[in-house]
Coordinates of C-alpha atoms and ligand atoms in Angstrom, one line a residue:
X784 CA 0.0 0.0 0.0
X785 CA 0.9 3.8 -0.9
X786 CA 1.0 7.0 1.1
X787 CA -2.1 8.4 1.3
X788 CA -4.7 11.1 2.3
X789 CA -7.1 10.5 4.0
X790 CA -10.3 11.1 2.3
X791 CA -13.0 13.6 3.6
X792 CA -15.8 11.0 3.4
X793 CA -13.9 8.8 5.8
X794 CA -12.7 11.8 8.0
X795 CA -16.9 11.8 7.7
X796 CA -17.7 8.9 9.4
X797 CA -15.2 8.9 11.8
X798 CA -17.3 12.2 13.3
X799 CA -20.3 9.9 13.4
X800 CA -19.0 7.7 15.3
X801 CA -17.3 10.4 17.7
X802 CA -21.5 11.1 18.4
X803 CA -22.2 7.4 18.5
X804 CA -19.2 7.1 21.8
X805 CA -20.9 10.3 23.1
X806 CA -24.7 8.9 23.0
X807 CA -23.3 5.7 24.6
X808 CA -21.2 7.3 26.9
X809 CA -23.9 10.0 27.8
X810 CA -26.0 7.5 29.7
X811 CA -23.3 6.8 32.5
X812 CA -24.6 8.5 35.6
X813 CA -21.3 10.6 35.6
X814 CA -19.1 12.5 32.8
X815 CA -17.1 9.9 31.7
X816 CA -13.1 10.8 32.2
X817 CA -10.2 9.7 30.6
X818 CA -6.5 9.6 31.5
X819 CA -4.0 9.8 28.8
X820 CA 0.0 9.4 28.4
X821 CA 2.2 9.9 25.8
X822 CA 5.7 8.4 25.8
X823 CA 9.0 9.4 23.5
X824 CA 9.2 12.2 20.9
X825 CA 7.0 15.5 20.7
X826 CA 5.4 13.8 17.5
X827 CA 4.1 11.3 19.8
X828 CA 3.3 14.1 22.0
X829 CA 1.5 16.1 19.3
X830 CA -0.9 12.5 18.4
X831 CA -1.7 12.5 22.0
X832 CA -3.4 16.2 21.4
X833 CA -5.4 14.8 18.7
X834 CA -6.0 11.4 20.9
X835 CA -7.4 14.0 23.7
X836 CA -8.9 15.9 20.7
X837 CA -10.6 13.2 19.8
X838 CA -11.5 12.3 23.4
X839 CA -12.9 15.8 23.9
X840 CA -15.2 15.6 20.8
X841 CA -16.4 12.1 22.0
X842 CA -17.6 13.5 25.9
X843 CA -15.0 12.7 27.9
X844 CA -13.5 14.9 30.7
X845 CA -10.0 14.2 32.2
X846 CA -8.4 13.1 35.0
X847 CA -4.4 12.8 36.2
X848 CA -4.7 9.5 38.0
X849 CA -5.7 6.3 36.3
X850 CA -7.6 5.1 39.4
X851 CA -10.6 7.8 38.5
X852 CA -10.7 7.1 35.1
X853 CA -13.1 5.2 32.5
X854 CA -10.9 5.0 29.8
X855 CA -7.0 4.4 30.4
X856 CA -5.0 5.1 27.2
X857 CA -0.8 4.6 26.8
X858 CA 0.5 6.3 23.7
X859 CA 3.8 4.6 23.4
X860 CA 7.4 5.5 22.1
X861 CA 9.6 2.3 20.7
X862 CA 12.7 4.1 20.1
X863 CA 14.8 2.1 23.1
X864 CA 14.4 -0.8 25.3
X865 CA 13.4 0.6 28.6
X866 CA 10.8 3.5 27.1
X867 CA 8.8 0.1 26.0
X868 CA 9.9 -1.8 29.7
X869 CA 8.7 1.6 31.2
X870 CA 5.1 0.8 29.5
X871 CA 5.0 -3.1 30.2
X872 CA 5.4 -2.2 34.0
X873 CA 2.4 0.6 33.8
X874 CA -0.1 -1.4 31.4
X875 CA 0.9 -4.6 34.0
X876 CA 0.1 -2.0 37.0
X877 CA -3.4 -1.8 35.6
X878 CA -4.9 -5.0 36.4
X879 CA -6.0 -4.3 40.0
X880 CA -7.8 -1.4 38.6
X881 CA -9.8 -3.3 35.8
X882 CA -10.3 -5.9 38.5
X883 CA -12.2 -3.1 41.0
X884 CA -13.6 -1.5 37.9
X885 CA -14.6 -3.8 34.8
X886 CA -15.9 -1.6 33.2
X887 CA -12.8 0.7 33.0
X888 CA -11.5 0.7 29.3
X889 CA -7.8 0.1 28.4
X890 CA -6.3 1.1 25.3
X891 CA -2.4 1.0 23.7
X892 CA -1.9 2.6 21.4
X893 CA 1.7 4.0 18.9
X894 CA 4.8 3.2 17.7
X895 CA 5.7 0.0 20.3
X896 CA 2.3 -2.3 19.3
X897 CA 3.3 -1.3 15.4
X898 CA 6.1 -4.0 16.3
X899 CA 4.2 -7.0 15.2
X900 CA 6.3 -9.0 17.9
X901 CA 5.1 -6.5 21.0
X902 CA 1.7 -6.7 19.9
X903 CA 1.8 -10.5 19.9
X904 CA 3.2 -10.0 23.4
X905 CA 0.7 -7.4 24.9
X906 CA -2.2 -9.3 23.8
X907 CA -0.6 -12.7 25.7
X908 CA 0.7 -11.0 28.9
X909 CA -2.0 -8.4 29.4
X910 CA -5.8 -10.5 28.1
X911 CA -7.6 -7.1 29.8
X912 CA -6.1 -4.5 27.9
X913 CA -9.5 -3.9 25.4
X914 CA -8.0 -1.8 22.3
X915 CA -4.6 -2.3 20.8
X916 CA -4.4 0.2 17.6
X917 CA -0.9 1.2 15.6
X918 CA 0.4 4.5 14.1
X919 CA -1.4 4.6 10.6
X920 CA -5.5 4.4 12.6
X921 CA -5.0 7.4 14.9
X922 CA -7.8 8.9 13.1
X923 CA -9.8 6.5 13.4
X924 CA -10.0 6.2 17.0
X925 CA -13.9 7.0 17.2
X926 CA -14.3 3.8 14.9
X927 CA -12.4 1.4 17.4
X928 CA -13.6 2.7 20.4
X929 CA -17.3 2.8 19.4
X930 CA -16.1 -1.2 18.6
X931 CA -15.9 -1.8 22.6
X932 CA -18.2 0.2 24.0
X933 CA -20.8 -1.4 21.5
X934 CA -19.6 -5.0 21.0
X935 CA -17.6 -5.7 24.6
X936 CA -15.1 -7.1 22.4
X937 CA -11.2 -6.8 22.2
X938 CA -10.4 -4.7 19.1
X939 CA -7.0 -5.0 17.8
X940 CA -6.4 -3.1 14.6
X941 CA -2.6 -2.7 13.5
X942 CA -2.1 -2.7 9.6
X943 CA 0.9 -2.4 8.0
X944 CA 1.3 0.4 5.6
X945 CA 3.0 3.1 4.3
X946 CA 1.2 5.7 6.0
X947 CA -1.6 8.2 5.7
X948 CA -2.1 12.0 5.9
X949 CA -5.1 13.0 8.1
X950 CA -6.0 16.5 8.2
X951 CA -8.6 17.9 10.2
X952 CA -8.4 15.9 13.5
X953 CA -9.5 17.8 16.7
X954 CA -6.4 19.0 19.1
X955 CA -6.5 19.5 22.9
X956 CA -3.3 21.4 23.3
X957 CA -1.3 20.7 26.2
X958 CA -0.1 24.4 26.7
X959 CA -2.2 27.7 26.0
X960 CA 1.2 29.3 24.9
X961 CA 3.0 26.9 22.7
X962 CA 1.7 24.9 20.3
X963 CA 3.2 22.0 18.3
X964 CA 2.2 21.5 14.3
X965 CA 3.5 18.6 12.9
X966 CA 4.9 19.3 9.2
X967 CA 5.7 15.7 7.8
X968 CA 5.3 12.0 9.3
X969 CA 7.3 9.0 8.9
X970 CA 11.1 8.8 7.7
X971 CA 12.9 7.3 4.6
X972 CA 16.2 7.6 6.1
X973 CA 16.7 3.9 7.8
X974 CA 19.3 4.5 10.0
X975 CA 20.9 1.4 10.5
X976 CA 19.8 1.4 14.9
X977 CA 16.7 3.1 14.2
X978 CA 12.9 1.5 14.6
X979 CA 11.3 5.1 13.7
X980 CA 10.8 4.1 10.2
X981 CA 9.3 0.7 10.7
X982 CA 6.7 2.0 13.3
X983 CA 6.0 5.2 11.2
X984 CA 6.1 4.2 7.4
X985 CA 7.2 6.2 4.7
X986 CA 7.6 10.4 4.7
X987 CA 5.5 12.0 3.9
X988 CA 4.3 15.6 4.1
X989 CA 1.7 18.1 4.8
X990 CA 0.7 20.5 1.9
X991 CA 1.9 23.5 2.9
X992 CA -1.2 25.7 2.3
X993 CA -2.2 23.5 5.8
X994 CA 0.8 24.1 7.7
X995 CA 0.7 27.9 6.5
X996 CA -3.5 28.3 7.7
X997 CA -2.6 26.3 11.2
X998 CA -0.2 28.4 12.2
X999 CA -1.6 31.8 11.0
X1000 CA -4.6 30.5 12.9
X1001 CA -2.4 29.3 16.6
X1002 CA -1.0 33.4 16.3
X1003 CA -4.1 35.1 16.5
X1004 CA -4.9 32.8 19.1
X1005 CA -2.2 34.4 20.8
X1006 CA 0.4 30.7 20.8
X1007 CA 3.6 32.2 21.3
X1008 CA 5.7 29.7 20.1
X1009 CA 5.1 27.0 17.2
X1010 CA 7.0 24.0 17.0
X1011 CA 7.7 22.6 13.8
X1012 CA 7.6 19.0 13.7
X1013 CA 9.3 16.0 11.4
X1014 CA 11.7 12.9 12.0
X1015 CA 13.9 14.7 9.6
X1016 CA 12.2 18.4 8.6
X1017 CA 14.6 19.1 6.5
X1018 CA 13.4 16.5 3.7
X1019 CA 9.7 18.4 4.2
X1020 CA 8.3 18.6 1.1
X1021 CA 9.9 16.6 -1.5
X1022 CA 6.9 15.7 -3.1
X1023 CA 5.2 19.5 -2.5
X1024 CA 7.2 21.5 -4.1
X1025 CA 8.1 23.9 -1.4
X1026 CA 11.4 23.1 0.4
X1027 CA 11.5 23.4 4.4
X1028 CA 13.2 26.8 4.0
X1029 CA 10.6 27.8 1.8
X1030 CA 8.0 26.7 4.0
X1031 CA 10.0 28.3 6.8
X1032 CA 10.1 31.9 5.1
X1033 CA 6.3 31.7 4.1
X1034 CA 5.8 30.9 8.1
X1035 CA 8.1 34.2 8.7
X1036 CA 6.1 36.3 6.7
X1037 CA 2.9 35.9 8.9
X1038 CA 2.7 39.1 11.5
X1039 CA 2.6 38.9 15.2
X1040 CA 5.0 38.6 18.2
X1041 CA 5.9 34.7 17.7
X1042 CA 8.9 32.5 17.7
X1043 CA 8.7 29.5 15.4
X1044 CA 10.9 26.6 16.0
X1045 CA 11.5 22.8 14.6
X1046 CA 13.1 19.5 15.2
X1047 CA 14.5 16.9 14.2
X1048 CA 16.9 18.8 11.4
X1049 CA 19.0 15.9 10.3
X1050 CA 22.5 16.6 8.6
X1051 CA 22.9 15.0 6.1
X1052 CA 20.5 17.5 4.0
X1053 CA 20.7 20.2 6.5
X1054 CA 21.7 23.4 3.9
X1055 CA 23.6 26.7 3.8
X1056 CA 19.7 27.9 2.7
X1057 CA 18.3 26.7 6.0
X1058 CA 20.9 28.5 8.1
X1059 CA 20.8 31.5 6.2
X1060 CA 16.7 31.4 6.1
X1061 CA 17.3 31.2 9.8
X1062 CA 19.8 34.1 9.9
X1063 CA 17.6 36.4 7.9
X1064 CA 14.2 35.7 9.8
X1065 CA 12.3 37.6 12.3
X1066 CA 10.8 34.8 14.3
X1067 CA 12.6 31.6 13.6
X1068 CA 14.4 30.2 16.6
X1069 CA 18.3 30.7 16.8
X1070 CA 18.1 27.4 18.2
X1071 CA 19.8 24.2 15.7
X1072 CA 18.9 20.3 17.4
X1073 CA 21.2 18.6 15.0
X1074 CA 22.2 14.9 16.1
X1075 CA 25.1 13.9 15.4
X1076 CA 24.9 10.7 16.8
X1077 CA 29.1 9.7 16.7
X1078 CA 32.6 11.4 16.0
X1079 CA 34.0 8.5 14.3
X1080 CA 33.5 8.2 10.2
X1081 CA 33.4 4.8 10.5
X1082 CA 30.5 5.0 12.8
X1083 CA 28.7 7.2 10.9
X1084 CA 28.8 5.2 7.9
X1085 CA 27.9 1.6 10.1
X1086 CA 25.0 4.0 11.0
X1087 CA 23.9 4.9 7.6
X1088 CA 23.8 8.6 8.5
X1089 CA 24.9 10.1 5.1
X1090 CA 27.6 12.6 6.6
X1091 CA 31.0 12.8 7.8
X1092 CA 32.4 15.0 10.7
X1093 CA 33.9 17.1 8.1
X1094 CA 30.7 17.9 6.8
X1095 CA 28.6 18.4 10.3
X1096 CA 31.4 20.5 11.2
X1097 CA 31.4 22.8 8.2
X1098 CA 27.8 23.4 9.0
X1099 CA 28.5 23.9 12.5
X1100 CA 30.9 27.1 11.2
X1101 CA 28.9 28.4 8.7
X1102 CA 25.6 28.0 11.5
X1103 CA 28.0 29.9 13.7
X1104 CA 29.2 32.4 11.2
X1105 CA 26.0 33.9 10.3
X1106 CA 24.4 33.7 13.8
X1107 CA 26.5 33.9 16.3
X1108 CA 24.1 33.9 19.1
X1109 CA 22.9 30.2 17.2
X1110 CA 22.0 27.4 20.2
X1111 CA 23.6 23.9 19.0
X1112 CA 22.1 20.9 20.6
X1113 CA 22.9 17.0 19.6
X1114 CA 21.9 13.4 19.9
X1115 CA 24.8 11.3 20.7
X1116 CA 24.6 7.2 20.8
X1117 CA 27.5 5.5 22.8
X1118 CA 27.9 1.8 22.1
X1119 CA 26.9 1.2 18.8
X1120 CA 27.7 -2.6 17.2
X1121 CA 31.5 -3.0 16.5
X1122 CA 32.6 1.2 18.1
X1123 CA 35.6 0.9 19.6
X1124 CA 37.3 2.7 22.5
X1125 CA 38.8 4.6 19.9
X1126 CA 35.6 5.6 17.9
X1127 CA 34.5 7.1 21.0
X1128 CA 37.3 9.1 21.5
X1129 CA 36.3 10.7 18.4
X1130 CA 33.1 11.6 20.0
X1131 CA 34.5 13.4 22.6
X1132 CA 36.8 15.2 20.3
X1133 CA 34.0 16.2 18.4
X1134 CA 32.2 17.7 21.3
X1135 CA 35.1 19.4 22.6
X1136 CA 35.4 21.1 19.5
X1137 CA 31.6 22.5 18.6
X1138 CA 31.0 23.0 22.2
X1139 CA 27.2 22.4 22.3
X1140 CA 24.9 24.1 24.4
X1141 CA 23.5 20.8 25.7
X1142 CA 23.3 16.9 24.3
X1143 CA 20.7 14.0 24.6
X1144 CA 22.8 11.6 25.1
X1145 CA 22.1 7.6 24.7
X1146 CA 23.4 3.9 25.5
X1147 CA 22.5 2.0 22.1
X1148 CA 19.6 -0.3 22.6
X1149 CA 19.2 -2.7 20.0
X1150 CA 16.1 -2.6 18.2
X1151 CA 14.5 -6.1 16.7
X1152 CA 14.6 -5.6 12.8
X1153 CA 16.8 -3.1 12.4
X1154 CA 20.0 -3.7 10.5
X1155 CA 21.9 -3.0 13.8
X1156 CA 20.4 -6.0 15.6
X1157 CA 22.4 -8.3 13.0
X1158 CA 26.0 -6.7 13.4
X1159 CA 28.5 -8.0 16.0
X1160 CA 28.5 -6.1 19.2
X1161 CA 31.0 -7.3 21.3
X1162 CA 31.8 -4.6 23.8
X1163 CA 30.2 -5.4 27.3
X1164 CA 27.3 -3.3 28.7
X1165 CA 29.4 -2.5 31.5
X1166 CA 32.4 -1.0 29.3
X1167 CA 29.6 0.9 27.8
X1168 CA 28.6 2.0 30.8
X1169 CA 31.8 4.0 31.6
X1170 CA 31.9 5.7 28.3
X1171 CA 28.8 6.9 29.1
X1172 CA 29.7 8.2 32.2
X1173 CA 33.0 10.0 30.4
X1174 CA 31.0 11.7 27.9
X1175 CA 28.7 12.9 30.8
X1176 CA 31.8 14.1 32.6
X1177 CA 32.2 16.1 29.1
X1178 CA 29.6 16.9 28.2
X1179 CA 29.2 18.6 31.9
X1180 CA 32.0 20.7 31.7
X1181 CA 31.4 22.1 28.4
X1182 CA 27.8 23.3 29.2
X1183 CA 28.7 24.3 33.0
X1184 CA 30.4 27.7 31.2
X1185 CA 28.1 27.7 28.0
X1186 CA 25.2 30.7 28.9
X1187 CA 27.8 32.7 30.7
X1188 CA 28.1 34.9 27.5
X1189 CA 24.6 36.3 28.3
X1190 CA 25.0 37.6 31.6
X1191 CA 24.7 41.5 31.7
X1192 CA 22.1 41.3 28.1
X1193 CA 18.5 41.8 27.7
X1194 CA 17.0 39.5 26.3
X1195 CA 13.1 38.9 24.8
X1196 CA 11.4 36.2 26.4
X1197 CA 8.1 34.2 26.0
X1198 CA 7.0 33.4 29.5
X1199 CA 5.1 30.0 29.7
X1200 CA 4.9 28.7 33.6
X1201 CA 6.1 28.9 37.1
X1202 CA 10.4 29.1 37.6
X1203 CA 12.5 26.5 37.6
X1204 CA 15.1 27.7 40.0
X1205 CA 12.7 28.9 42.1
X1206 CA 8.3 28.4 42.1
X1207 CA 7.8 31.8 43.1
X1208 CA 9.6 32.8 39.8
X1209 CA 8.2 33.3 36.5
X1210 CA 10.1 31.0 33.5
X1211 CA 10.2 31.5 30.1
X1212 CA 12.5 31.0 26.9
X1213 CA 14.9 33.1 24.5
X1214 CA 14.9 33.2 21.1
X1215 CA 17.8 30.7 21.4
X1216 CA 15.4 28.5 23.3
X1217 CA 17.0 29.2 26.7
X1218 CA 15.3 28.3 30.2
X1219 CA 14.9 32.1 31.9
X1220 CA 13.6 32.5 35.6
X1221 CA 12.8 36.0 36.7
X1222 CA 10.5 37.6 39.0
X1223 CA 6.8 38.6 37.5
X1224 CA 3.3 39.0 37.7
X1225 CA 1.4 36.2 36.6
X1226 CA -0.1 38.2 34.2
X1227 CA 2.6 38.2 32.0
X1228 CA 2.0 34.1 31.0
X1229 CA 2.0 33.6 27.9
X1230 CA 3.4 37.4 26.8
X1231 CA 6.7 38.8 25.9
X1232 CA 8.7 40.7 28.3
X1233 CA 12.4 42.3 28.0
X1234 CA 14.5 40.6 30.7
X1235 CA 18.2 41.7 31.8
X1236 CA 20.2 38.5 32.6
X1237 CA 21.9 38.6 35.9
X1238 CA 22.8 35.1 36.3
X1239 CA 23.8 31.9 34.1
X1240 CA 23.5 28.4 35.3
X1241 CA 24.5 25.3 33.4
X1242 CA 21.1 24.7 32.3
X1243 CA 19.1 28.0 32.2
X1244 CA 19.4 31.6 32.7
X1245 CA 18.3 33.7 35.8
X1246 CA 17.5 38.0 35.1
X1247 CA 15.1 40.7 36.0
X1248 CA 12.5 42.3 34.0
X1249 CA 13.6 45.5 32.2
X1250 CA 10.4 48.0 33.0
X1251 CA 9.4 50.7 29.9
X1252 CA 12.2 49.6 27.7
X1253 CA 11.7 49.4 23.9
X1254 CA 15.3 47.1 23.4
X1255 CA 14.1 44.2 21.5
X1256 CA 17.1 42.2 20.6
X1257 CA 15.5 38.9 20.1
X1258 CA 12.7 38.9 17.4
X1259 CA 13.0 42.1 15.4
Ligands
SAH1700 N1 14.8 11.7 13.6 C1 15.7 12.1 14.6 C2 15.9 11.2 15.8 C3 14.7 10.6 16.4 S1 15.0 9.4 17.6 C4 17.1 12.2 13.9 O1 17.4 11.5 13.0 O2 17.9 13.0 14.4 C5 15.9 10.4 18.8 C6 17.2 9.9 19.2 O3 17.2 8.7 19.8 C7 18.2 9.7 18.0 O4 18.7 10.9 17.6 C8 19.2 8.8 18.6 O5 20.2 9.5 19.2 C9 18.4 8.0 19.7 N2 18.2 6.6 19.3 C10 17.4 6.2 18.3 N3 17.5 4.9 18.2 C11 18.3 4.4 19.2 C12 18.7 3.2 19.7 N4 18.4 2.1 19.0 N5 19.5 3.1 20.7 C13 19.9 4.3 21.4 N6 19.5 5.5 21.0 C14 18.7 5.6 19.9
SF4_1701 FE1 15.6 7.3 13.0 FE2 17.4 8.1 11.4 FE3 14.9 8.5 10.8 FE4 15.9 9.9 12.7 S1 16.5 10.0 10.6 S2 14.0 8.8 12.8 S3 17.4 8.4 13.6 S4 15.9 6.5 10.9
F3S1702 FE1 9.5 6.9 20.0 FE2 7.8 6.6 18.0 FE3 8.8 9.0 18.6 S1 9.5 5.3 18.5 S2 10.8 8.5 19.4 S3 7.5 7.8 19.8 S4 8.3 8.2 16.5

């Protein structure tokens, strides 16, 4: 089977049954609530605002604990082992709870059941869990459910496919200030350790008419920041037309106070465009995620990355060149089949000399179908345990001195919660997509404010607000 939209009709039907769920579910004598979790990437985040969406639409209310709710649902993330031994332990927890309540509903869903071998596995070890459903039938979540509450019967509905596109689907945003809009689905890049593109299918992306009318929509709604989201946005639109940056600059021209940022941006066809579409903008974050996942060639190649360190660090300079403010973030797997001592070395090297702002930083976890999962891996867990803990060490020390460049600046920030440092604080973020605490009214959520750094931690930034100022140094 092909990519695909998903028709209107059939985005049709699935609204009926969204009012079948809610004439069944209306004769409970109570509002029927529902409690929800999402594990892994923000992608898998952003479904679980159209799960809730969907919820919403369908009558249910919702609830933080799992003991008060109807309908338990686990959104789950298959990118290592212990995110999916993380979900075994919490569906397992939930047998007491259907035992008290029988008529509680309990739903998996995402990218660890779209592993024919975990389904098998979920529907053996855990007989009460009612509705099993995989990445490509989000949309039709209405459908399945109506299945249970009409029929009593376990639904299981995981086909295999390239993927579909479905537009429309109700959101419940978790966050009244930022809001993520997902640009393309699925990757074609098979990384050689890398289950994304066997739980996801093919990539595929949004027309960008849709992207453009979402977002203009989230800024008069007053979202002050957009997230951008892909496996690899910087393939968006192959088959559209419009290129990311192009999509980018079209998102740049829309008016309003509003910081649009994106991930994943993958390096092999990261460009000199994107970086100077970056440098040019008025609200595009000065903030680049860009894994690198090893410093060894070698690795890189084993990996199927489709880059050497010679060209990630020529983008690094350019990046740095045109923005020198620019926020570098990376992903970096230790352990991969066959690295040696030495490959890691390389690693470190490479951190020591782009000096990034922060890094996600990963054990290799081998994944059942990936190429990976054949190759020899010889070094113990335990060896692999101690690079780990090196890079850390690192890793540590280059960050500990990173923000210290700020200290004495104002700086615009978006303020979106309660401080970090400290909960009487205020906390918000930079252009650069840096953590700032500072002392405010509450009042200010979700607005702008000019604050003068006074302090730089490791991890975030601490300042005061600048009162009747018109310095805006961060979006012009
Ligand atoms: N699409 C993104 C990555 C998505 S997965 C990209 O290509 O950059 C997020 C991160 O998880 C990856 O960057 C990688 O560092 C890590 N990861 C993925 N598979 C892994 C595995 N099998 N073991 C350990 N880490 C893994
Ligand atoms: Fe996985 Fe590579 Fe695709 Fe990222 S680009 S999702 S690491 S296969
Ligand atoms: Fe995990 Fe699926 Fe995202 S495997 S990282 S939730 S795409």
């Amino acid at each position: 089977m092909s990519v695909s939209s998903v028709s209107t009709e059939e985005m049709g039907e699935q609204r009926l049954f969204t009012q079948r769920v809610r004439a069944v579910t209306h004769v409970f004598d109570h509002r029927p609530l529902a409690y929800t979790h999402s594990y892994g990437c923000q992608q898998n985040v952003s479904d679980g605002e159209k799960i809730n969406g969907m919820l919403a639409e369908m009558g249910f209310g919702f609830t933080d604990s799992p003991e008060h709710a109807d309908l338990v649902l686990y959104n789950t993330c298959a990118v290592r082992e212990n995110a999916e031994n993380r979900v075994f332990g919490n569906v397992g927890a939930l047998k007491a709870l259907k035992q008290k309540n029988p008529d509680m509903v309990i739903a998996v869903c995402g990218c660890m059941v779209q592993q024919e071998h975990i389904a098998e596995r979920m529907k053996k070890r855990f007989p009460y869990v009612d509705l099993i459903f995989g990445t490509h039938v989000l949309h039709r979540f209405p459908e399945l459910l109506y299945t249970i509450y009409e029929k009593r019967r376990r639904t299981v509905c995981i086909p295999d496919c390239d993927g579909v596109v479905a537009e429309g689907l109700p959101v419940r945003r978790d966050s009244r200030f930022k809001a993520s809009v997902p640009i393309m689905y699925g990757c074609n890049n098979f990384c050689t350790f890398c289950i994304v593109p066997k739980v996801r299918g093919r990539e595929r992306s949004r027309v960008p008419e849709e992207v453009i009318a979402e977002v203009r929509k989230l800024v008069s709604e007053g979202y002050g920041e957009i997230l951008l989201l892909g496996q690899n946005v910087n393939s968006y639109g192959k088959d559209k037309g419009v290129n990311f940056p192009e999509l980018l600059r079209r998102l740049d021209a829309i008016d309003g106070e509003f910081v649009i940022s994106f991930m994943t941006s993958h390096p092999k066809d990261c460009s000199r465009e994107l970086i100077d579409t970056i440098a040019d903008s008025r609200h595009i974050s000065y903030h680049l995620h860009l894994p690198v996942q090893s410093g060894s060639d070698r690795i890189l190649k084993a990996m199927n990355r489709h880059y050497d360190t010679a060209k990630y660090l020529e983008l690094v300079d350019y990046a740095r060149s045109r923005i020198p403010d620019i926020q570098l973030t990376t992903d970096i797997i230790v352990g991969f089949p066959g690295e040696t001592y030495e490959d890691f070395t390389q690693t470190l090297d490479l951190m020591r000399r782009v000096k990034y702002d922060s890094a996600f930083t990963f054990i290799y976890s081998r994944r059942e179908g990936t190429k990976a999962a054949a190759m020899d891996d010889p070094v113990p867990e335990e060896e692999k345990g101690k690079w780990f803990r090196e890079l850390l060490e690192v890793q540590g020390s280059i960050g500990e001195k990173a923000y210290e460049k700020y200290v004495g600046r104002t700086m615009r920030v978006l303020c979106e919660g309660r401080g970090r440092t400290d909960e009487r604080l205020l906390t918000g973020k930079t252009r650069q997509n840096i953590i700032v605490d500072f002392a405010g009214s509450d009042e200010l959520m979700g607005h702008f404010a000019d604050v003068k750094i006074t302090k730089a931690l490791p991890w975030a930034l601490v300042g005061e607000i600048v009162e009747n100022n018109d310095k805006k140094e961060n979006v012009k």
